Short mmCIF file of C-alpha atoms and ligand atoms in Angstrom, two decimals:
data_model
loop_
_atom_site.label_atom_id
_atom_site.label_comp_id
_atom_site.label_asym_id
_atom_site.label_seq_id
_atom_site.Cartn_x
_atom_site.Cartn_y
_atom_site.Cartn_z
CA MET A 21 26.36 38.59 -18.49
CA SER A 22 25.67 42.27 -18.16
CA ASP A 23 27.50 44.28 -20.80
CA LEU A 24 28.99 46.55 -18.20
CA THR A 25 31.30 43.80 -16.93
CA ARG A 26 32.74 43.39 -20.44
CA LEU A 27 34.04 46.96 -20.66
CA THR A 28 37.54 48.13 -19.81
CA ALA A 29 38.13 50.41 -16.85
CA ALA A 30 38.85 53.32 -19.20
CA GLU A 31 35.54 52.75 -21.02
CA LEU A 32 33.62 52.45 -17.75
CA ALA A 33 35.18 55.64 -16.41
CA GLU A 34 34.09 57.53 -19.49
CA LYS A 35 30.52 56.23 -19.29
CA ILE A 36 30.31 57.08 -15.59
CA HIS A 37 31.87 60.52 -15.93
CA THR A 38 29.63 61.50 -18.86
CA GLY A 39 26.54 60.37 -16.98
CA GLU A 40 25.68 57.48 -19.32
CA VAL A 41 25.65 55.04 -16.40
CA THR A 42 26.03 55.47 -12.67
CA ALA A 43 28.92 54.15 -10.61
CA ALA A 44 26.35 52.31 -8.50
CA GLU A 45 25.05 50.48 -11.60
CA VAL A 46 28.55 49.53 -12.64
CA THR A 47 29.39 48.30 -9.15
CA GLN A 48 26.13 46.36 -8.88
CA ALA A 49 26.77 44.69 -12.26
CA HIS A 50 30.10 43.41 -10.97
CA LEU A 51 28.60 42.30 -7.66
CA ASP A 52 25.99 40.36 -9.65
CA ARG A 53 28.69 38.78 -11.76
CA ILE A 54 30.59 37.77 -8.62
CA ALA A 55 27.41 36.22 -7.22
CA ALA A 56 26.93 34.29 -10.47
CA VAL A 57 30.41 32.87 -11.04
CA ASP A 58 32.53 33.12 -7.92
CA GLY A 59 31.18 29.85 -6.55
CA ASP A 60 33.21 28.23 -9.33
CA VAL A 61 36.17 30.61 -9.58
CA HIS A 62 36.66 31.43 -5.88
CA ALA A 63 38.57 34.62 -6.60
CA PHE A 64 37.18 36.36 -3.51
CA LEU A 65 37.67 35.63 0.18
CA HIS A 66 35.37 38.45 1.19
CA VAL A 67 32.90 40.55 -0.79
CA ASP A 68 32.13 44.00 0.60
CA ALA A 69 28.98 44.86 -1.33
CA GLU A 70 27.85 47.59 1.06
CA GLY A 71 31.26 49.28 1.22
CA ALA A 72 31.63 49.21 -2.56
CA LEU A 73 28.14 50.59 -3.19
CA GLU A 74 28.67 53.31 -0.62
CA THR A 75 31.79 54.52 -2.43
CA ALA A 76 29.98 54.29 -5.77
CA ARG A 77 27.03 56.32 -4.49
CA ALA A 78 29.35 59.01 -3.18
CA VAL A 79 30.92 59.28 -6.65
CA ASP A 80 27.46 59.49 -8.22
CA ALA A 81 26.40 62.20 -5.79
CA ASP A 82 29.52 64.20 -6.61
CA LEU A 83 28.92 63.95 -10.34
CA ALA A 84 25.22 64.76 -9.96
CA ALA A 85 26.20 67.92 -8.10
CA GLY A 86 28.28 68.96 -11.10
CA ARG A 87 31.66 68.36 -9.50
CA ALA A 88 34.56 66.96 -11.53
CA PRO A 89 35.40 63.30 -10.92
CA VAL A 90 37.90 62.97 -8.06
CA SER A 91 40.17 60.83 -10.26
CA PRO A 92 40.23 59.33 -13.76
CA LEU A 93 39.00 56.05 -12.23
CA ALA A 94 36.32 57.46 -9.95
CA GLY A 95 33.44 55.00 -9.81
CA VAL A 96 35.29 52.08 -11.45
CA PRO A 97 35.27 49.09 -9.06
CA LEU A 98 38.27 46.99 -8.11
CA ALA A 99 39.29 43.74 -6.44
CA LEU A 100 41.93 44.08 -3.70
CA LYS A 101 44.42 41.38 -2.75
CA ASP A 102 43.82 40.26 0.80
CA VAL A 103 47.35 41.15 1.87
CA LEU A 104 46.58 44.89 1.99
CA THR A 105 44.87 46.16 5.11
CA THR A 106 41.35 47.54 4.93
CA ARG A 107 39.99 49.28 8.02
CA GLY A 108 37.14 47.30 9.51
CA VAL A 109 37.10 44.84 6.58
CA PRO A 110 38.59 41.34 7.01
CA THR A 111 42.22 40.92 5.94
CA THR A 112 43.45 37.34 6.19
CA CYS A 113 46.49 37.11 3.88
CA GLY A 114 45.07 33.68 3.00
CA SER A 115 46.03 32.45 6.48
CA LYS A 116 44.14 30.93 9.38
CA THR A 117 46.37 33.05 11.59
CA LEU A 118 44.46 36.20 10.63
CA GLU A 119 40.97 34.72 10.33
CA GLY A 120 38.47 37.21 11.72
CA TRP A 121 41.01 40.03 12.07
CA LEU A 122 39.60 43.48 11.34
CA PRO A 123 42.52 45.84 10.70
CA PRO A 124 42.35 49.13 12.59
CA TYR A 125 43.87 51.02 9.65
CA ASP A 126 43.93 51.27 5.85
CA ALA A 127 47.04 50.52 3.80
CA THR A 128 48.19 53.58 1.87
CA VAL A 129 47.14 51.79 -1.34
CA THR A 130 43.66 51.26 0.14
CA ARG A 131 43.47 54.87 1.27
CA ARG A 132 44.51 56.16 -2.18
CA LEU A 133 41.86 53.99 -3.82
CA ARG A 134 39.20 55.36 -1.49
CA GLU A 135 40.34 58.93 -2.10
CA ALA A 136 40.20 58.24 -5.85
CA GLY A 137 36.57 57.11 -5.56
CA VAL A 138 37.37 53.50 -6.49
CA PRO A 139 34.77 51.10 -5.02
CA VAL A 140 36.51 48.08 -3.48
CA LEU A 141 34.38 45.04 -4.33
CA GLY A 142 36.18 42.77 -1.92
CA LYS A 143 39.37 40.99 -0.96
CA THR A 144 40.92 38.42 -3.26
CA ASN A 145 42.29 34.97 -2.55
CA MET A 146 46.01 34.36 -2.38
CA ASP A 147 48.65 31.90 -1.29
CA GLU A 148 49.17 32.20 2.45
CA PHE A 149 51.20 35.34 3.16
CA ALA A 150 51.89 35.54 -0.60
CA MET A 151 54.08 32.44 -0.64
CA GLY A 152 53.30 30.35 -3.70
CA SER A 153 52.58 30.32 -7.41
CA SER A 154 49.15 28.70 -7.59
CA THR A 155 46.91 29.99 -4.71
CA GLU A 156 46.83 26.38 -3.51
CA ASN A 157 48.60 27.51 -0.34
CA SER A 158 45.55 29.56 0.67
CA ALA A 159 44.03 28.26 3.89
CA TYR A 160 40.63 28.91 2.31
CA GLY A 161 40.96 26.67 -0.75
CA PRO A 162 42.36 27.45 -4.18
CA THR A 163 41.16 29.84 -6.86
CA HIS A 164 40.34 28.29 -10.25
CA ASN A 165 41.59 29.64 -13.57
CA PRO A 166 38.61 30.92 -15.61
CA TRP A 167 40.25 29.50 -18.76
CA ASP A 168 39.96 26.00 -17.30
CA LEU A 169 38.56 25.56 -13.82
CA ASP A 170 40.83 22.54 -13.23
CA ARG A 171 43.92 24.69 -13.64
CA ILE A 172 45.79 27.11 -11.41
CA PRO A 173 45.25 30.88 -11.81
CA GLY A 174 48.85 31.54 -10.77
CA GLY A 175 49.98 32.84 -7.42
CA SER A 176 50.29 34.25 -5.04
CA GLY A 177 47.76 36.75 -6.44
CA GLY A 178 45.62 34.20 -8.28
CA GLY A 179 42.41 35.70 -6.91
CA SER A 180 43.15 39.12 -8.37
CA SER A 181 44.01 37.85 -11.85
CA ALA A 182 41.14 35.35 -11.91
CA SER A 183 38.68 38.09 -10.93
CA LEU A 184 39.75 40.00 -14.07
CA ALA A 185 39.66 37.02 -16.40
CA ALA A 186 36.21 36.02 -15.07
CA TYR A 187 34.93 39.59 -15.59
CA GLU A 188 34.15 39.92 -11.89
CA ALA A 189 36.20 43.13 -11.68
CA PRO A 190 37.69 45.46 -14.31
CA LEU A 191 40.69 46.28 -12.12
CA ALA A 192 42.63 44.56 -9.35
CA ILE A 193 45.56 45.12 -7.06
CA GLY A 194 48.27 42.51 -6.57
CA THR A 195 51.60 42.32 -4.82
CA ASP A 196 54.78 41.00 -6.33
CA THR A 197 57.70 39.73 -4.26
CA GLY A 198 59.02 37.25 -6.82
CA GLY A 199 56.38 37.31 -9.55
CA SER A 200 52.99 37.22 -7.81
CA ILE A 201 51.50 39.90 -10.05
CA ARG A 202 53.14 38.88 -13.32
CA GLN A 203 52.85 35.10 -13.22
CA PRO A 204 49.09 35.15 -12.45
CA ALA A 205 48.67 37.76 -15.21
CA ALA A 206 50.51 35.51 -17.68
CA VAL A 207 48.45 32.40 -16.97
CA THR A 208 45.10 34.22 -17.14
CA ALA A 209 45.86 36.42 -20.20
CA THR A 210 45.61 39.64 -18.21
CA VAL A 211 48.05 42.50 -17.63
CA GLY A 212 50.04 42.88 -14.42
CA VAL A 213 52.77 45.31 -13.44
CA LYS A 214 55.38 45.18 -10.71
CA PRO A 215 56.30 48.82 -10.23
CA THR A 216 59.80 50.02 -9.42
CA TYR A 217 60.57 49.06 -5.81
CA GLY A 218 59.61 52.08 -3.70
CA GLY A 219 57.21 53.37 -6.34
CA VAL A 220 54.09 52.26 -4.46
CA SER A 221 53.87 52.50 -0.68
CA ARG A 222 54.22 49.29 1.35
CA TYR A 223 52.46 50.82 4.38
CA GLY A 224 49.72 48.36 5.28
CA LEU A 225 51.00 45.67 2.90
CA VAL A 226 51.44 42.76 5.31
CA ALA A 227 55.15 42.04 4.93
CA PHE A 228 56.51 38.83 3.45
CA SER A 229 59.96 39.93 2.26
CA SER A 230 60.26 43.65 2.82
CA SER A 231 63.16 44.32 0.46
CA LEU A 232 61.24 42.68 -2.41
CA ASP A 233 57.50 43.23 -1.78
CA GLN A 234 55.79 45.70 -4.08
CA ALA A 235 52.09 46.33 -4.74
CA GLY A 236 51.01 46.98 -8.29
CA PRO A 237 48.15 47.30 -10.78
CA CYS A 238 46.35 44.48 -12.63
CA GLY A 239 43.91 45.00 -15.49
CA ARG A 240 42.66 43.57 -18.74
CA THR A 241 44.45 46.23 -20.80
CA VAL A 242 47.75 48.06 -20.54
CA LEU A 243 45.99 51.43 -20.37
CA ASP A 244 43.80 50.28 -17.48
CA ALA A 245 46.89 49.16 -15.57
CA ALA A 246 48.52 52.53 -16.23
CA LEU A 247 45.50 54.46 -14.95
CA LEU A 248 45.46 52.38 -11.78
CA HIS A 249 49.22 52.62 -11.34
CA GLU A 250 48.92 56.41 -11.33
CA VAL A 251 46.26 56.26 -8.61
CA ILE A 252 48.33 54.15 -6.22
CA ALA A 253 51.88 55.40 -6.89
CA GLY A 254 53.79 58.22 -5.29
CA HIS A 255 55.78 59.12 -2.22
CA ASP A 256 54.52 58.11 1.22
CA PRO A 257 56.27 59.21 4.40
CA MET A 258 54.78 56.16 6.16
CA ASP A 259 57.08 53.86 4.15
CA ALA A 260 60.80 54.41 4.73
CA THR A 261 61.64 52.85 1.33
CA SER A 262 59.14 54.95 -0.62
CA ILE A 263 60.85 56.93 -3.38
CA ASP A 264 60.44 60.67 -3.20
CA ALA A 265 60.41 61.35 -6.94
CA PRO A 266 57.68 62.25 -9.40
CA VAL A 267 55.81 59.31 -10.97
CA PRO A 268 56.38 59.27 -14.74
CA ALA A 269 53.30 59.89 -16.93
CA LEU A 270 52.13 56.30 -17.33
CA ALA A 271 48.70 56.62 -18.93
CA ASP A 272 50.15 59.06 -21.48
CA ALA A 273 52.87 56.53 -22.26
CA ALA A 274 50.24 53.82 -22.76
CA ARG A 275 48.16 56.03 -25.06
CA GLU A 276 51.23 57.03 -27.04
CA GLY A 277 52.26 53.38 -27.34
CA ALA A 278 48.84 52.27 -28.55
CA ARG A 279 48.82 54.98 -31.24
CA GLY A 280 52.38 54.88 -32.32
CA ASP A 281 55.17 52.61 -33.39
CA LEU A 282 58.36 51.52 -31.65
CA ASN A 283 60.80 53.28 -33.96
CA GLY A 284 63.92 54.18 -32.04
CA VAL A 285 63.21 51.77 -29.17
CA LYS A 286 65.92 49.21 -28.41
CA VAL A 287 64.70 45.90 -27.05
CA GLY A 288 67.00 43.27 -25.52
CA VAL A 289 66.09 39.58 -25.52
CA VAL A 290 67.56 38.02 -22.39
CA ARG A 291 69.53 34.98 -23.54
CA GLU A 292 69.45 33.29 -20.13
CA LEU A 293 65.63 33.33 -19.87
CA SER A 294 64.85 30.55 -22.37
CA GLY A 295 65.91 27.02 -23.19
CA ASP A 296 65.59 23.88 -21.06
CA GLY A 297 62.49 23.78 -18.88
CA TYR A 298 60.51 26.14 -21.13
CA GLN A 299 57.56 24.68 -23.02
CA GLY A 300 57.83 24.82 -26.81
CA GLY A 301 54.47 26.60 -27.02
CA VAL A 302 55.72 29.29 -24.64
CA LEU A 303 58.94 29.82 -26.60
CA ARG A 304 57.13 30.00 -29.94
CA SER A 305 54.67 32.54 -28.54
CA PHE A 306 57.64 34.54 -27.27
CA ASP A 307 59.39 34.41 -30.65
CA ALA A 308 56.22 35.63 -32.34
CA ALA A 309 56.03 38.51 -29.85
CA VAL A 310 59.62 39.49 -30.58
CA ALA A 311 58.88 39.40 -34.33
CA GLN A 312 55.91 41.69 -33.70
CA LEU A 313 58.08 44.15 -31.76
CA LYS A 314 60.44 44.24 -34.75
CA GLU A 315 57.53 44.87 -37.11
CA LEU A 316 56.56 47.80 -34.91
CA GLY A 317 59.99 49.26 -35.61
CA ALA A 318 61.90 48.25 -32.49
CA GLU A 319 65.54 47.34 -32.84
CA VAL A 320 65.95 43.93 -31.22
CA VAL A 321 69.26 42.56 -29.97
CA GLU A 322 70.21 39.61 -27.79
CA VAL A 323 71.56 40.52 -24.37
CA SER A 324 73.33 38.34 -21.83
CA CYS A 325 72.63 38.63 -18.11
CA PRO A 326 75.05 35.96 -16.88
CA HIS A 327 73.98 35.89 -13.25
CA PHE A 328 70.23 35.48 -13.83
CA GLY A 329 70.75 31.73 -13.57
CA TYR A 330 71.45 32.19 -9.85
CA ALA A 331 68.45 34.44 -9.16
CA LEU A 332 66.10 31.70 -8.02
CA SER A 333 68.61 30.30 -5.51
CA ALA A 334 69.40 33.74 -4.13
CA TYR A 335 65.69 34.57 -3.85
CA TYR A 336 64.95 31.38 -1.92
CA LEU A 337 67.49 32.45 0.70
CA ILE A 338 66.66 36.16 0.90
CA ALA A 339 62.85 35.87 0.82
CA PRO A 340 62.62 33.12 3.48
CA SER A 341 65.15 34.95 5.66
CA GLU A 342 63.09 38.13 5.64
CA CYS A 343 59.89 36.11 6.05
CA SER A 344 61.20 34.30 9.14
CA SER A 345 61.80 37.68 10.72
CA ASN A 346 58.58 39.36 9.50
CA LEU A 347 56.30 36.50 10.52
CA ALA A 348 57.66 36.52 14.07
CA ARG A 349 54.97 39.15 14.73
CA PHE A 350 52.30 36.44 14.62
CA ASP A 351 53.00 35.39 18.18
CA ALA A 352 49.46 34.79 19.50
CA MET A 353 49.86 37.75 21.83
CA ARG A 354 49.17 40.90 19.84
CA TYR A 355 46.42 39.94 17.41
CA GLY A 356 45.24 37.04 15.29
CA LEU A 357 44.83 33.43 16.24
CA ARG A 358 45.50 32.23 19.79
CA VAL A 359 45.04 28.59 20.80
CA ALA A 360 45.65 26.69 24.04
CA ASP A 361 44.76 29.80 25.99
CA ASP A 362 43.28 27.81 28.87
CA GLY A 363 45.65 28.80 31.67
CA SER A 364 47.44 25.45 31.66
CA HIS A 365 50.05 26.43 29.07
CA SER A 366 53.03 28.76 29.32
CA ALA A 367 53.22 31.80 27.05
CA GLU A 368 55.87 30.02 25.01
CA GLU A 369 53.63 26.98 24.57
CA VAL A 370 50.72 29.19 23.49
CA MET A 371 52.95 30.84 20.90
CA SER A 372 54.29 27.60 19.59
CA LEU A 373 50.93 25.78 19.48
CA THR A 374 49.30 28.79 17.81
CA ARG A 375 51.95 29.00 15.11
CA GLU A 376 51.73 25.26 14.61
CA GLU A 377 47.99 25.54 14.02
CA GLY A 378 47.83 28.90 12.27
CA PHE A 379 50.49 28.46 9.58
CA GLY A 380 50.30 26.12 6.60
CA ALA A 381 53.09 23.83 5.43
CA GLU A 382 54.70 26.26 2.95
CA VAL A 383 54.85 29.11 5.45
CA LYS A 384 56.47 26.80 7.99
CA ARG A 385 58.96 25.60 5.39
CA ARG A 386 59.96 29.19 4.61
CA VAL A 387 60.24 30.22 8.25
CA MET A 388 62.51 27.27 8.94
CA LEU A 389 64.61 27.80 5.81
CA GLY A 390 65.02 31.46 6.66
CA THR A 391 65.83 30.87 10.30
CA TYR A 392 68.49 28.39 9.23
CA ALA A 393 69.96 30.74 6.61
CA LEU A 394 70.24 33.52 9.18
CA SER A 395 71.60 31.42 12.03
CA SER A 396 75.04 32.10 13.39
CA GLY A 397 77.67 30.12 11.55
CA TYR A 398 75.56 29.91 8.39
CA TYR A 399 74.69 33.56 7.87
CA ASP A 400 77.67 34.40 5.65
CA ALA A 401 77.50 31.19 3.66
CA TYR A 402 73.79 31.50 2.85
CA TYR A 403 72.23 34.91 3.42
CA GLY A 404 75.50 36.76 2.82
CA SER A 405 76.23 34.91 -0.44
CA ALA A 406 72.68 35.46 -1.65
CA GLN A 407 73.07 39.21 -1.10
CA LYS A 408 76.26 39.18 -3.18
CA VAL A 409 74.43 37.38 -5.98
CA ARG A 410 71.72 40.03 -5.71
CA THR A 411 74.34 42.71 -6.37
CA LEU A 412 75.64 40.83 -9.40
CA ILE A 413 72.13 40.57 -10.83
CA THR A 414 71.59 44.30 -10.30
CA ARG A 415 74.84 44.90 -12.20
CA ASP A 416 73.67 42.61 -15.03
CA PHE A 417 70.58 44.79 -15.40
CA ALA A 418 72.63 47.99 -15.29
CA ALA A 419 74.95 46.72 -18.03
CA ALA A 420 72.00 45.56 -20.14
CA PHE A 421 70.20 48.88 -19.80
CA GLU A 422 73.27 50.64 -21.15
CA GLN A 423 72.62 48.82 -24.40
CA VAL A 424 68.81 48.70 -24.57
CA ASP A 425 65.70 50.55 -23.34
CA VAL A 426 63.76 47.47 -22.23
CA LEU A 427 64.43 43.76 -21.81
CA VAL A 428 61.98 41.01 -22.78
CA SER A 429 61.47 37.34 -21.91
CA PRO A 430 58.60 34.94 -21.41
CA THR A 431 56.87 35.74 -18.09
CA THR A 432 56.73 32.08 -17.07
CA PRO A 433 58.33 28.94 -18.51
CA VAL A 434 55.01 27.05 -18.63
CA THR A 435 51.29 27.61 -19.20
CA PRO A 436 48.84 27.12 -16.29
CA PHE A 437 49.19 23.61 -14.91
CA LYS A 438 46.55 21.45 -13.26
CA LEU A 439 45.51 22.12 -9.68
CA GLY A 440 47.30 19.59 -7.50
CA GLU A 441 50.03 18.88 -10.05
CA LYS A 442 52.87 20.61 -8.19
CA VAL A 443 51.65 20.98 -4.60
CA ASP A 444 53.91 18.21 -3.35
CA ASP A 445 56.97 19.41 -5.23
CA PRO A 446 58.12 22.78 -3.87
CA LEU A 447 61.01 23.08 -6.30
CA ALA A 448 58.74 22.55 -9.32
CA MET A 449 56.49 25.26 -7.88
CA TYR A 450 59.40 27.66 -7.29
CA LEU A 451 60.57 27.27 -10.90
CA ASN A 452 57.48 29.16 -12.11
CA ASP A 453 59.18 32.37 -11.04
CA ILE A 454 62.46 31.83 -12.82
CA CYS A 455 61.86 34.74 -15.23
CA SER A 456 60.20 37.16 -12.84
CA ILE A 457 62.53 37.06 -9.82
CA PRO A 458 65.50 38.99 -11.28
CA ALA A 459 63.44 42.21 -11.47
CA ASN A 460 62.46 41.87 -7.80
CA LEU A 461 66.04 41.33 -6.69
CA ALA A 462 67.19 44.42 -8.60
CA GLY A 463 64.14 46.53 -7.73
CA ASN A 464 63.32 47.54 -11.27
CA ALA A 465 59.96 47.65 -13.04
CA ALA A 466 58.40 44.80 -15.02
CA MET A 467 55.13 43.96 -16.76
CA SER A 468 53.41 40.87 -18.09
CA VAL A 469 51.21 41.39 -21.14
CA PRO A 470 49.30 38.58 -22.91
CA SER A 471 51.21 37.19 -25.90
CA GLY A 472 48.55 34.75 -27.06
CA LEU A 473 47.69 31.12 -26.53
CA SER A 474 50.18 28.28 -26.62
CA ASP A 475 50.02 26.26 -29.84
CA GLU A 476 50.50 23.16 -27.67
CA ASP A 477 47.60 23.40 -25.22
CA GLY A 478 45.64 26.53 -26.14
CA LEU A 479 46.38 28.14 -22.77
CA PRO A 480 47.57 31.71 -22.08
CA VAL A 481 51.20 32.82 -22.38
CA GLY A 482 52.64 36.10 -21.14
CA LEU A 483 55.36 38.38 -22.51
CA GLN A 484 57.49 39.97 -19.81
CA ILE A 485 58.85 43.48 -20.39
CA MET A 486 61.45 44.84 -17.94
CA ALA A 487 62.57 48.45 -17.55
CA PRO A 488 65.10 50.26 -15.34
CA ALA A 489 64.03 51.55 -11.95
CA LEU A 490 61.92 54.72 -12.26
CA ALA A 491 61.34 54.10 -15.97
CA ASP A 492 58.00 52.35 -15.52
CA ASP A 493 56.62 54.48 -18.37
CA ARG A 494 58.69 52.44 -20.86
CA LEU A 495 56.72 49.32 -19.90
CA TYR A 496 53.48 51.06 -20.77
CA ARG A 497 54.69 52.47 -24.07
CA VAL A 498 56.11 49.17 -25.31
CA GLY A 499 53.35 47.08 -23.72
CA ALA A 500 50.55 49.16 -25.26
CA ALA A 501 52.17 49.18 -28.72
CA TYR A 502 52.54 45.41 -28.58
CA GLU A 503 49.02 44.90 -27.24
CA ALA A 504 47.53 47.02 -30.01
CA ALA A 505 49.44 45.14 -32.69
CA ARG A 506 48.70 41.69 -31.22
CA GLY A 507 45.01 42.22 -30.56
CA PRO A 508 43.04 40.99 -27.55
CA VAL A 509 43.66 37.54 -26.11
CA LEU A 510 41.19 37.41 -23.25
CA ASP A 511 38.21 37.84 -25.61
CA LYS A 512 38.89 34.31 -26.77
CA LEU A 513 37.81 33.07 -23.40
CA GLY A 514 34.22 33.92 -24.25
CA GLU A 515 31.67 33.66 -21.56
CA LEU A 516 32.68 31.53 -18.63
CA GLU A 517 30.30 28.61 -18.38
CA ALA A 518 29.49 28.52 -14.71
CA ALA A 519 28.54 25.02 -13.72
CA LYS A 520 24.84 25.16 -13.06
N1 LIG B 604 56.04 32.45 -6.03
C1 LIG B 604 57.03 33.22 -5.32
C2 LIG B 604 57.12 32.75 -3.90
O1 LIG B 604 56.42 31.84 -3.55
C3 LIG B 604 56.69 34.69 -5.41
C4 LIG B 604 55.66 35.10 -4.45
C5 LIG B 604 55.31 36.56 -4.52
O2 LIG B 604 55.70 37.27 -5.44
N2 LIG B 604 54.62 37.02 -3.49
O3 LIG B 604 57.88 33.28 -3.14
#
């Protein structure tokens, strides 16, 4: 493996900006790595070598002309989840419905990356329309966890996290509706952040559940995630829910955290996010993380969030309801797949046959669940009740954050399971997000940072840190302090042995 793929984004940026290496060399090293291992990992649905090298060469030309780098990450390549539109570059959302679609516009996240001189290596695999926790719902086959190729890399953004753990990319973008950044981060020993809802523009993020969807940064270190978060965050008039407020200084918070201690920081352990259904190895890793936070000087108290136990049920009404409405746009008329277009079928038949063929089983299940929950006579009982629960969960967070600065829990109740183990059991699959969903429902910020390997199976475990809305900087301060004290986890992976 080329050394360049082993470096963090911050280290690569420094080497590029001081002229030690070129952005084109760094990008090529990652393209070579993808060519060597992605046959086994399958993190990418599409590799855009030419596009990435073109961006890298533009950065190199700028630097050679003596201009300052256009951003702190200029020249550092990245893997982009295939749910964000890229002009002229395939965007499938892991669905047959969008196979071959070339978006006519860039998502705001994509545009910001381009403006920041970040070469986009390609588009990463995901559960179809971001529905799932294992990438097994991708119409293009699953991604494999670099820690054990027979295991899931998490989902829906398993391609993004696996690309980091396999050293195919130093940075990645994910999206998190109920945990799709944090759960993949946890099971691959990488870092993933769900920003405050409204902190990163949703323009060009193909909608699953609009009131929950949020794009965010993924990296191998907390500082790298912070640097990327700063590139993509900020107000966007193209997104009506984008927050018009300054982005807190995230990279500074990460640097301060890594240098300092946690004296004066109050940490709340969420009582409801542990117990039955959590593996012993996960709980022991979590306890060790809490002990480490105390050693760093944090004051740790137990906090109760009594309605978190209802979060999963509320989510599986709200998210499918919004999805049933959002996915109505895939109607075989405007763009995407169209079957039975032979003149012998009515428009309604074409729509119905196309949706039958284009959507996988999980997407159909959600559309039907959501349509049912929204139907007249059931709306109040299902969707309406779920919205009330959502309010109660938001109030739980508000009460907790009156007592503490951040909340912590395991990111997931279990370590990465075997591919195929839960595909036929939707409820078992949904339970992976039991810890991550509350933050989506309330709209606040949350991070997963590696907390080590389970003493049961030697597989990665994640620590979840949650902060109030607009206080994303607290995640980075606490996350970086913890990361520095704990030491690296991913290094234990060693070199991935690609099957020859
Ligand atoms: N696993 C959850 C689901 O299937 C979360 C997905 C996500 O965050 N996009 O809905």
